[in-house]
């Protein structure tokens, strides 16, 4: 691999792999340029990036990074989605695009240093997004706090009602 261009591309792949939560591998064979541009836009909206690299260079970068080399996925034309924090959002964008365009095939990928199959990527896509999870957690915390406040507020109110009932009873007697 003495080619300077390949060395630059290898360095770029290593840089893309550094600090990502997941990398999805897709076969884009049969997509038009317009469809590919739309896919890139959809992926970019999730905070991820879609890039096309040579399979051999990705294989080399993965082996140098001591990650699974994904040999079974790195055949034919492949595009790679490098996902940052919201792994589910990028997988969801891929799955949605693949439903609309049968030419896009999700091959699988790499998540947290382990290889994942296409079925696992689709399962990850069905998870709620990071924002939805944060909203659910905030709602749960708010519900607990609200319940606690109601309970704490109920003790003095109940005591006041008992005192009033006793006072009314003594007044009537």
Backbone as a chain_set.jsonl record, in Angstrom:
{"seq": "XXXXXXXXXXXXXXXXXXXXXXXXXXXXXXXXXXXXXXXXXXXXXXXXXXXXXXXXXXXXXXXXXXXXXXXXXXXXXXXXXXXXXXXXXXXXXXXXXXXXXXXXXXXXXXXXXXXXXXXXXXXXXXXXXXXXXXXXXXXXXXXXXXXXXXXXXXXXXXXXXXXXXXXXXXXXX", "coords": {"N": [[0.823, -1.192, 0.0], [1.774, 1.412, -0.949], [0.806, 3.729, -2.018], [0.224, 7.146, -1.762], [-2.213, 8.433, -1.652], [-3.92, 6.409, -0.748], [-2.849, 6.071, 1.798], [-3.542, 8.498, 2.977], [-6.321, 8.271, 2.892], [-6.667, 6.055, 4.542], [-5.82, 7.13, 6.976], [-7.855, 8.994, 7.281], [-10.07, 7.304, 7.592], [-9.407, 6.05, 10.006], [-9.539, 8.26, 11.658], [-12.265, 8.844, 11.452], [-13.299, 6.57, 12.682], [-12.425, 6.88, 15.255], [-13.717, 7.617, 18.311], [-16.421, 7.228, 17.652], [-19.687, 5.939, 18.292], [-20.933, 3.977, 16.884], [-20.721, 2.187, 13.758], [-22.282, 1.818, 10.785], [-22.781, -0.43, 8.071], [-23.664, -0.265, 4.735], [-25.149, -1.349, 1.645], [-25.192, 0.378, -1.228], [-25.796, -0.008, -3.843], [-27.432, 0.61, -6.866], [-28.789, 2.889, -6.113], [-29.793, 6.146, -7.074], [-28.091, 9.239, -7.868], [-29.477, 11.377, -6.766], [-31.024, 10.066, -4.817], [-28.986, 9.139, -3.191], [-27.942, 11.553, -2.278], [-30.127, 12.415, -0.774], [-30.17, 10.433, 1.182], [-27.716, 10.968, 2.458], [-28.345, 13.505, 3.497], [-30.446, 12.833, 5.276], [-29.044, 11.224, 7.076], [-27.152, 13.053, 8.03], [-28.8, 14.801, 9.469], [-29.217, 13.411, 11.798], [-26.94, 13.752, 13.175], [-24.885, 12.218, 12.352], [-22.567, 10.817, 9.925], [-22.229, 9.955, 6.493], [-20.084, 8.061, 4.549], [-18.145, 6.981, 1.733], [-15.885, 4.478, 1.329], [-13.047, 2.508, 0.294], [-13.38, -0.97, 0.601], [-11.192, -2.591, 1.331], [-9.457, -0.783, 2.546], [-10.97, 0.014, 4.747], [-11.13, -2.419, 6.058], [-8.414, -2.759, 6.705], [-8.027, -0.518, 8.384], [-9.764, -1.168, 10.479], [-8.578, -3.524, 11.443], [-6.114, -2.533, 12.298], [-6.999, -0.919, 14.343], [-7.699, -2.774, 16.12], [-10.293, -3.865, 16.056], [-13.298, -5.767, 15.273], [-13.093, -7.105, 11.996], [-15.141, -7.258, 10.134], [-15.405, -8.893, 7.831], [-17.356, -10.419, 6.422], [-19.22, -8.492, 5.748], [-17.931, -6.626, 4.21], [-18.058, -6.565, 1.251], [-18.591, -5.972, -2.154], [-20.083, -2.838, -3.292], [-19.83, -0.521, -0.714], [-21.099, 1.679, 1.752], [-20.46, 3.741, 4.551], [-21.752, 4.525, 7.683], [-21.021, 6.703, 10.122], [-21.696, 6.986, 13.382], [-22.449, 9.207, 16.007], [-23.368, 10.224, 19.122], [-26.166, 9.541, 19.199], [-27.064, 6.67, 18.451], [-29.318, 5.14, 17.852], [-30.907, 6.916, 16.388], [-29.506, 7.28, 13.957], [-29.56, 4.66, 12.977], [-32.295, 4.372, 12.733], [-32.848, 6.275, 10.757], [-31.551, 5.087, 8.58], [-33.047, 2.69, 8.371], [-35.612, 3.668, 7.801], [-35.114, 4.945, 5.36], [-34.334, 2.726, 3.868], [-36.717, 1.297, 3.757], [-38.226, 2.885, 2.056], [-36.679, 2.834, -0.235], [-35.835, 0.15, -1.902], [-33.388, -0.541, -2.905], [-31.356, 0.085, -1.151], [-29.443, -1.665, 1.108], [-29.062, -2.801, 4.325], [-26.214, -3.949, 5.76], [-25.047, -4.512, 8.204], [-22.897, -3.872, 10.958], [-20.856, -2.112, 13.319], [-20.768, -1.768, 16.748], [-19.978, -0.165, 19.689], [-17.507, -1.493, 19.67], [-18.114, -4.102, 18.963], [-19.213, -6.503, 16.544], [-22.249, -6.219, 14.724], [-25.248, -7.597, 13.416], [-27.368, -7.215, 10.458], [-30.019, -7.534, 11.261], [-29.822, -6.888, 13.946], [-29.147, -4.197, 13.752], [-31.53, -3.202, 12.729], [-33.161, -3.757, 14.911], [-32.062, -2.035, 16.793], [-32.782, 0.308, 15.578], [-35.452, 0.407, 16.174], [-35.564, 1.276, 18.745], [-36.325, 3.962, 21.057], [-35.456, 7.401, 20.346], [-32.646, 9.354, 21.534], [-33.555, 11.797, 22.602], [-36.233, 11.196, 23.109], [-35.939, 9.211, 25.065], [-34.74, 10.727, 27.096], [-36.831, 12.493, 27.646], [-38.743, 10.682, 28.606], [-37.454, 9.787, 30.93], [-37.275, 12.206, 32.335], [-39.999, 12.704, 32.672], [-40.699, 10.541, 34.316], [-39.189, 11.102, 36.614], [-40.304, 13.542, 37.303], [-42.923, 12.743, 37.866], [-42.552, 11.14, 40.145], [-41.547, 13.055, 41.912], [-43.735, 14.78, 42.031], [-45.656, 13.112, 43.181], [-44.465, 12.652, 45.674], [-44.459, 15.261, 46.727], [-47.22, 15.706, 46.923], [-47.908, 13.762, 48.791], [-46.408, 14.58, 51.038], [-47.565, 17.06, 51.462], [-50.08, 16.272, 52.134], [-50.07, 15.349, 54.792], [-49.966, 17.596, 56.72], [-52.392, 18.764, 55.96], [-54.247, 16.75, 56.48], [-53.946, 16.614, 59.258], [-54.815, 19.146, 60.008], [-57.501, 18.932, 59.295], [-58.363, 16.973, 61.1], [-57.988, 18.313, 63.555], [-59.788, 20.42, 63.213], [-62.163, 18.939, 63.07], [-62.243, 17.884, 65.667], [-62.419, 20.232, 67.108], [-64.888, 21.182, 66.171], [-66.486, 19.156, 67.153], [-66.198, 19.451, 69.932], [-67.293, 21.942, 70.231], [-69.916, 21.478, 69.555], [-70.69, 19.937, 71.672]], "CA": [[0.0, 0.0, 0.0], [2.65, 2.572, -0.954], [0.097, 4.858, -2.593], [0.036, 8.231, -0.795], [-3.655, 8.704, -1.551], [-4.471, 5.37, 0.118], [-2.411, 6.349, 3.163], [-4.374, 9.604, 3.455], [-7.665, 7.744, 3.087], [-6.59, 5.198, 5.723], [-5.781, 8.047, 8.122], [-9.194, 9.565, 7.383], [-10.948, 6.255, 8.137], [-9.059, 5.905, 11.425], [-10.064, 9.45, 12.326], [-13.715, 8.661, 11.525], [-13.578, 5.5, 13.641], [-12.054, 7.329, 16.583], [-14.743, 8.344, 19.051], [-17.804, 6.988, 17.242], [-20.379, 4.892, 19.051], [-21.294, 2.887, 15.981], [-20.488, 2.347, 12.318], [-23.175, 0.934, 10.031], [-22.335, -0.728, 6.714], [-24.81, -0.424, 3.835], [-24.902, -1.542, 0.217], [-25.952, 1.429, -1.897], [-25.876, -0.351, -5.259], [-28.733, 0.851, -7.476], [-29.341, 4.193, -5.743], [-29.45, 7.248, -7.965], [-27.335, 10.307, -7.207], [-30.444, 12.123, -5.96], [-31.36, 9.252, -3.65], [-27.801, 9.121, -2.334], [-27.887, 12.866, -1.635], [-31.177, 12.427, 0.237], [-29.694, 9.577, 2.266], [-26.694, 11.735, 3.184], [-29.05, 14.539, 4.256], [-31.159, 12.184, 6.378], [-28.033, 10.784, 8.046], [-26.551, 14.254, 8.623], [-29.761, 15.347, 10.424], [-29.111, 12.657, 13.05], [-25.631, 14.02, 13.769], [-23.963, 11.197, 11.85], [-22.03, 11.136, 8.601], [-22.147, 8.82, 5.579], [-18.922, 8.173, 3.675], [-17.848, 5.809, 0.913], [-14.471, 4.139, 1.334], [-12.71, 1.19, -0.242], [-13.535, -2.018, 1.611], [-9.885, -3.064, 1.807], [-8.911, 0.22, 3.458], [-11.742, -0.069, 5.993], [-10.677, -3.654, 6.696], [-7.097, -2.477, 7.252], [-8.188, 0.412, 9.507], [-10.383, -1.905, 11.581], [-7.599, -4.452, 12.029], [-5.118, -1.736, 13.018], [-7.646, -0.405, 15.553], [-8.019, -3.974, 16.899], [-11.74, -4.041, 16.062], [-13.705, -6.821, 14.339], [-12.838, -6.623, 10.631], [-16.391, -7.281, 9.37], [-15.101, -9.474, 6.521], [-18.563, -10.857, 5.727], [-19.981, -7.321, 5.31], [-17.132, -5.78, 3.335], [-17.994, -7.068, -0.112], [-19.43, -5.14, -3.016], [-20.042, -1.411, -2.954], [-20.253, -0.273, 0.666], [-21.038, 3.017, 2.329], [-20.293, 3.599, 5.988], [-22.374, 5.582, 8.473], [-20.324, 6.868, 11.391], [-22.699, 7.546, 14.282], [-21.922, 9.772, 17.24], [-24.059, 9.914, 20.373], [-27.494, 8.951, 19.044], [-26.928, 5.504, 17.579], [-30.656, 4.717, 17.429], [-31.419, 7.845, 15.372], [-28.885, 6.993, 12.666], [-30.091, 3.37, 12.531], [-33.685, 4.622, 12.347], [-32.819, 6.97, 9.462], [-31.208, 4.062, 7.584], [-34.165, 1.766, 8.225], [-36.686, 4.404, 7.123], [-34.718, 5.13, 3.961], [-34.329, 1.405, 3.227], [-38.113, 0.926, 3.488], [-38.675, 3.657, 0.898], [-35.813, 2.508, -1.373], [-35.41, -1.24, -1.727], [-32.008, -0.708, -3.37], [-30.447, 0.223, -0.016], [-29.427, -2.858, 1.947], [-28.256, -2.68, 5.543], [-25.41, -5.173, 5.899], [-24.704, -4.715, 9.609], [-22.005, -2.815, 11.396], [-19.992, -2.2, 14.479], [-21.289, -0.907, 17.812], [-19.211, -0.293, 20.929], [-16.417, -2.438, 19.486], [-18.582, -5.453, 18.637], [-19.919, -6.608, 15.269], [-23.697, -6.42, 14.816], [-25.844, -8.031, 12.15], [-28.389, -6.331, 9.901], [-31.21, -7.661, 12.11], [-29.561, -6.139, 15.172], [-29.222, -2.773, 13.406], [-32.958, -2.887, 12.641], [-33.683, -3.764, 16.283], [-31.585, -0.787, 17.396], [-33.578, 1.373, 14.968], [-36.782, 0.458, 16.787], [-35.45, 1.91, 20.057], [-36.625, 5.395, 21.021], [-34.277, 8.252, 20.176], [-32.05, 9.878, 22.768], [-34.435, 12.844, 23.129], [-37.419, 10.538, 23.653], [-35.547, 8.572, 26.314], [-34.531, 11.782, 28.086], [-38.162, 12.983, 28.013], [-39.37, 9.65, 29.432], [-36.79, 9.821, 32.24], [-37.702, 13.442, 33.0], [-41.391, 12.503, 33.073], [-40.726, 9.615, 35.456], [-38.668, 11.823, 37.78], [-41.311, 14.545, 37.647], [-44.054, 12.041, 38.47], [-42.156, 10.74, 41.498], [-41.452, 14.276, 42.719], [-45.095, 15.271, 42.223], [-46.285, 12.214, 44.152], [-43.851, 12.91, 46.974], [-44.952, 16.555, 47.182], [-48.623, 15.524, 47.298], [-47.923, 12.982, 50.031], [-45.902, 15.428, 52.128], [-48.556, 18.107, 51.668], [-51.283, 15.649, 52.685], [-49.952, 15.159, 56.245], [-50.488, 18.762, 57.461], [-53.794, 18.969, 55.601], [-55.011, 15.767, 57.258], [-53.883, 17.0, 60.667], [-55.691, 20.316, 60.158], [-58.879, 18.457, 59.219], [-58.643, 16.281, 62.364], [-58.098, 19.346, 64.599], [-61.051, 21.12, 62.96], [-63.245, 18.031, 63.434], [-62.26, 17.813, 67.123], [-62.928, 21.546, 67.579], [-66.323, 21.209, 65.867], [-67.13, 18.196, 68.05], [-66.22, 20.037, 71.269], [-68.201, 23.086, 70.145], [-71.276, 20.944, 69.528], [-70.986, 19.293, 72.938]], "C": [[0.869, 1.259, 0.0], [1.967, 3.849, -1.456], [-0.199, 5.914, -1.517], [-1.443, 8.542, -0.589], [-4.329, 7.672, -0.629], [-4.079, 5.589, 1.574], [-3.242, 7.471, 3.777], [-5.79, 9.111, 3.767], [-7.713, 6.852, 4.333], [-6.578, 6.053, 6.991], [-7.156, 8.672, 8.36], [-10.174, 8.564, 7.992], [-10.685, 6.082, 9.627], [-9.613, 7.072, 12.234], [-11.579, 9.337, 12.494], [-14.096, 7.61, 12.559], [-13.33, 5.942, 15.077], [-13.2, 8.114, 17.221], [-16.169, 8.143, 18.581], [-18.396, 5.857, 18.083], [-20.688, 3.691, 18.179], [-20.902, 3.238, 14.555], [-21.385, 1.335, 11.618], [-22.646, 0.771, 8.615], [-23.573, -0.975, 5.861], [-24.332, -0.639, 2.408], [-25.797, -0.555, -0.52], [-26.122, 1.177, -3.393], [-27.3, -0.131, -5.775], [-29.364, 2.176, -7.088], [-28.902, 5.247, -6.749], [-28.668, 8.292, -7.162], [-28.263, 11.099, -6.3], [-30.815, 11.365, -4.69], [-30.193, 9.222, -2.666], [-27.657, 10.456, -1.596], [-28.931, 12.965, -0.519], [-30.77, 11.588, 1.443], [-28.649, 10.311, 3.104], [-27.332, 12.817, 4.055], [-29.747, 13.949, 5.481], [-30.187, 11.759, 7.483], [-27.435, 11.993, 8.765], [-27.473, 14.864, 9.682], [-29.706, 14.633, 11.775], [-27.779, 12.913, 13.759], [-24.581, 13.004, 13.366], [-23.469, 11.621, 10.474], [-21.929, 9.848, 7.785], [-20.97, 9.051, 4.643], [-18.741, 6.874, 2.907], [-16.334, 5.638, 0.886], [-14.276, 2.793, 0.652], [-12.782, 0.171, 0.891], [-12.194, -2.472, 2.183], [-9.259, -2.079, 2.791], [-9.651, 0.208, 4.79], [-11.313, -1.312, 6.772], [-9.334, -3.422, 7.39], [-7.194, -1.559, 8.477], [-8.796, -0.289, 10.719], [-9.385, -2.847, 12.251], [-6.521, -3.692, 12.794], [-5.682, -1.168, 14.319], [-8.051, -1.539, 16.493], [-9.522, -4.124, 17.125], [-12.096, -5.197, 15.145], [-13.639, -6.297, 12.905], [-14.046, -6.686, 9.712], [-16.213, -7.851, 7.966], [-16.347, -9.874, 5.736], [-19.386, -9.692, 5.188], [-19.24, -6.492, 4.262], [-16.946, -6.427, 1.967], [-18.969, -6.254, -0.948], [-19.327, -3.689, -2.611], [-20.592, -1.175, -1.549], [-20.117, 1.196, 1.005], [-21.046, 2.814, 3.84], [-20.903, 4.805, 6.692], [-21.683, 5.595, 9.829], [-21.245, 7.655, 12.317], [-22.062, 8.023, 15.574], [-22.703, 9.303, 18.449], [-25.363, 9.146, 20.182], [-27.471, 7.837, 18.006], [-28.284, 5.089, 17.014], [-31.19, 5.62, 16.316], [-30.809, 7.557, 14.004], [-29.38, 5.663, 12.106], [-31.525, 3.527, 12.047], [-33.747, 5.321, 10.985], [-32.493, 5.993, 8.336], [-32.392, 3.147, 7.309], [-35.322, 2.427, 7.472], [-36.368, 4.584, 5.651], [-34.754, 3.807, 3.205], [-35.745, 0.924, 2.92], [-38.624, 1.623, 2.234], [-37.9, 3.304, -0.373], [-35.274, 1.099, -1.193], [-33.983, -1.492, -2.204], [-30.986, -0.578, -2.233], [-30.572, -1.014, 0.863], [-28.52, -2.615, 3.138], [-27.535, -4.003, 5.742], [-25.132, -5.512, 7.358], [-23.821, -3.58, 10.064], [-21.221, -3.159, 12.635], [-20.562, -1.257, 15.53], [-20.538, -1.204, 19.093], [-18.146, -1.386, 20.83], [-16.822, -3.855, 19.158], [-19.35, -5.429, 17.318], [-21.403, -6.85, 15.527], [-24.235, -6.767, 13.437], [-26.873, -7.007, 11.675], [-29.653, -6.359, 10.758], [-31.035, -6.873, 13.408], [-29.605, -4.631, 14.92], [-30.691, -2.357, 13.33], [-33.605, -2.887, 14.017], [-33.28, -2.482, 17.014], [-32.407, 0.386, 16.859], [-34.957, 1.489, 15.601], [-36.752, 1.056, 18.193], [-35.828, 3.381, 19.957], [-35.334, 6.208, 20.888], [-33.809, 8.769, 21.535], [-32.966, 10.917, 23.415], [-35.684, 12.231, 23.763], [-37.097, 9.864, 24.98], [-35.359, 9.602, 27.433], [-35.877, 12.325, 28.572], [-38.879, 11.972, 28.909], [-38.771, 9.646, 30.841], [-37.229, 11.057, 33.019], [-39.142, 13.317, 33.482], [-41.503, 11.593, 34.283], [-40.255, 10.309, 36.73], [-39.688, 12.854, 38.252], [-42.505, 13.896, 38.335], [-43.762, 11.625, 39.9], [-42.123, 11.966, 42.405], [-42.846, 14.82, 43.024], [-45.822, 14.414, 43.27], [-45.768, 12.44, 45.564], [-44.368, 14.224, 47.555], [-46.407, 16.451, 47.645], [-48.729, 14.789, 48.628], [-47.482, 13.835, 51.213], [-46.916, 16.513, 52.466], [-49.814, 17.543, 52.325], [-51.25, 15.501, 54.189], [-50.456, 16.381, 57.006], [-51.976, 19.001, 57.176], [-54.672, 18.01, 56.407], [-55.057, 16.131, 58.727], [-54.798, 18.191, 60.926], [-57.149, 19.89, 60.133], [-59.275, 17.746, 60.518], [-58.848, 17.298, 63.482], [-59.418, 20.09, 64.446], [-62.225, 20.238, 63.369], [-63.37, 17.928, 64.959], [-62.842, 19.113, 67.69], [-64.422, 21.631, 67.339], [-67.093, 20.3, 66.826], [-67.24, 18.772, 69.46], [-67.188, 21.195, 71.317], [-69.646, 22.617, 70.195], [-71.662, 20.357, 70.885], [-71.218, 20.225, 74.044]], "O": [[0.707, 2.102, 0.882], [2.523, 4.939, -1.319], [-0.8, 5.607, -0.488], [-1.869, 8.873, 0.517], [-5.199, 8.02, 0.169], [-4.87, 5.329, 2.48], [-3.605, 7.409, 4.951], [-6.379, 9.488, 4.78], [-8.684, 6.889, 5.089], [-7.254, 5.728, 7.967], [-7.57, 8.857, 9.504], [-11.013, 8.934, 8.814], [-11.621, 5.979, 10.42], [-10.094, 6.894, 13.353], [-12.119, 9.687, 13.543], [-15.113, 7.749, 13.238], [-13.957, 5.431, 16.006], [-13.599, 9.162, 16.712], [-17.065, 8.832, 19.07], [-17.691, 4.947, 18.52], [-20.707, 2.55, 18.641], [-20.769, 4.406, 14.191], [-21.257, 0.13, 11.837], [-22.125, 1.719, 8.027], [-24.426, -1.79, 6.212], [-23.261, -0.177, 2.014], [-27.023, -0.644, -0.443], [-26.551, 2.069, -4.125], [-28.26, -0.628, -5.186], [-30.378, 2.563, -7.67], [-27.763, 5.233, -7.217], [-28.599, 8.227, -5.934], [-27.883, 11.457, -5.186], [-30.909, 11.955, -3.613], [-30.393, 9.273, -1.452], [-27.29, 10.48, -0.422], [-28.662, 13.524, 0.544], [-30.997, 11.981, 2.587], [-28.701, 10.27, 4.333], [-26.925, 13.027, 5.197], [-29.652, 14.491, 6.582], [-30.474, 11.914, 8.67], [-27.234, 11.955, 9.979], [-26.991, 15.388, 10.687], [-30.11, 15.202, 12.789], [-27.524, 12.351, 14.824], [-23.509, 12.936, 13.968], [-23.892, 12.641, 9.93], [-21.587, 8.79, 8.313], [-20.864, 10.105, 4.017], [-19.133, 5.803, 3.371], [-15.601, 6.537, 0.474], [-15.228, 2.037, 0.46], [-12.304, 0.42, 1.998], [-12.079, -2.71, 3.386], [-8.608, -2.486, 3.754], [-9.036, 0.371, 5.844], [-11.154, -1.265, 7.992], [-9.141, -3.841, 8.531], [-6.526, -1.792, 9.485], [-8.391, -0.036, 11.854], [-9.351, -2.956, 13.476], [-6.061, -4.16, 13.835], [-4.944, -0.958, 15.282], [-8.668, -1.303, 17.532], [-9.971, -4.461, 18.221], [-11.278, -5.582, 14.31], [-14.076, -5.18, 12.627], [-13.968, -6.195, 8.585], [-16.807, -7.345, 7.013], [-16.397, -9.69, 4.52], [-20.174, -9.879, 4.262], [-19.862, -5.74, 3.511], [-15.836, -6.787, 1.576], [-20.05, -5.896, -0.483], [-18.577, -3.341, -1.699], [-21.708, -1.594, -1.241], [-19.164, 1.866, 0.608], [-21.581, 1.823, 4.339], [-20.615, 5.952, 6.351], [-21.751, 4.626, 10.586], [-21.538, 8.827, 12.078], [-21.235, 7.328, 16.164], [-22.701, 8.114, 18.77], [-25.638, 8.201, 20.921], [-27.813, 8.04, 16.842], [-28.39, 4.731, 15.841], [-31.854, 5.139, 15.398], [-31.515, 7.587, 12.996], [-29.598, 5.541, 10.9], [-31.93, 2.896, 11.07], [-34.598, 4.996, 10.157], [-33.089, 6.061, 7.26], [-32.706, 2.859, 6.154], [-35.937, 1.807, 6.604], [-37.231, 4.402, 4.792], [-35.154, 3.763, 2.042], [-35.957, 0.221, 1.932], [-39.361, 1.034, 1.444], [-38.423, 3.464, -1.475], [-34.349, 0.883, -0.409], [-33.425, -2.555, -1.933], [-29.868, -1.081, -2.349], [-31.665, -1.368, 1.307], [-27.35, -2.265, 2.979], [-28.167, -5.051, 5.877], [-24.996, -6.685, 7.705], [-23.976, -2.446, 9.609], [-20.962, -4.321, 12.948], [-20.811, -0.085, 15.246], [-20.467, -2.352, 19.532], [-17.912, -2.117, 21.792], [-15.966, -4.735, 19.08], [-20.046, -4.462, 17.01], [-21.769, -7.594, 16.437], [-23.734, -6.286, 12.421], [-27.205, -6.06, 12.389], [-30.288, -5.324, 10.961], [-31.982, -6.266, 13.907], [-30.052, -3.872, 15.78], [-31.058, -1.285, 13.81], [-34.512, -2.094, 14.267], [-34.074, -1.916, 17.765], [-32.695, 1.337, 17.586], [-35.566, 2.558, 15.567], [-37.806, 1.316, 18.773], [-35.675, 3.989, 18.898], [-34.258, 5.751, 21.274], [-34.5, 8.63, 22.544], [-33.137, 10.921, 24.634], [-36.141, 12.679, 24.814], [-37.889, 9.935, 25.92], [-35.767, 9.375, 28.572], [-36.051, 12.588, 29.762], [-39.548, 12.36, 29.866], [-39.496, 9.516, 31.827], [-37.519, 10.976, 34.213], [-39.472, 13.772, 34.577], [-42.31, 11.843, 35.178], [-40.844, 10.131, 37.796], [-39.909, 13.018, 39.452], [-43.041, 14.452, 39.294], [-44.622, 11.743, 40.773], [-42.613, 11.922, 43.533], [-43.111, 15.268, 44.14], [-46.517, 14.943, 44.138], [-46.533, 12.424, 46.529], [-44.681, 14.295, 48.743], [-46.778, 17.047, 48.656], [-49.537, 15.147, 49.485], [-48.114, 13.813, 52.269], [-47.102, 16.846, 53.636], [-50.535, 18.274, 53.003], [-52.305, 15.522, 54.822], [-51.311, 16.225, 57.877], [-52.724, 19.398, 58.069], [-55.705, 18.405, 56.948], [-56.092, 15.976, 59.374], [-55.481, 18.24, 61.949], [-57.958, 20.438, 60.882], [-60.403, 17.901, 60.985], [-59.781, 17.164, 64.275], [-60.095, 20.361, 65.438], [-63.188, 20.732, 63.956], [-64.482, 17.891, 65.486], [-63.646, 19.096, 68.622], [-65.159, 22.101, 68.206], [-68.2, 20.625, 67.256], [-68.267, 18.6, 70.116], [-67.841, 21.413, 72.338], [-70.499, 23.267, 70.799], [-72.847, 20.289, 71.209], [-71.478, 19.797, 75.168]]}, "num_chains": 1, "name": "protein.A"}
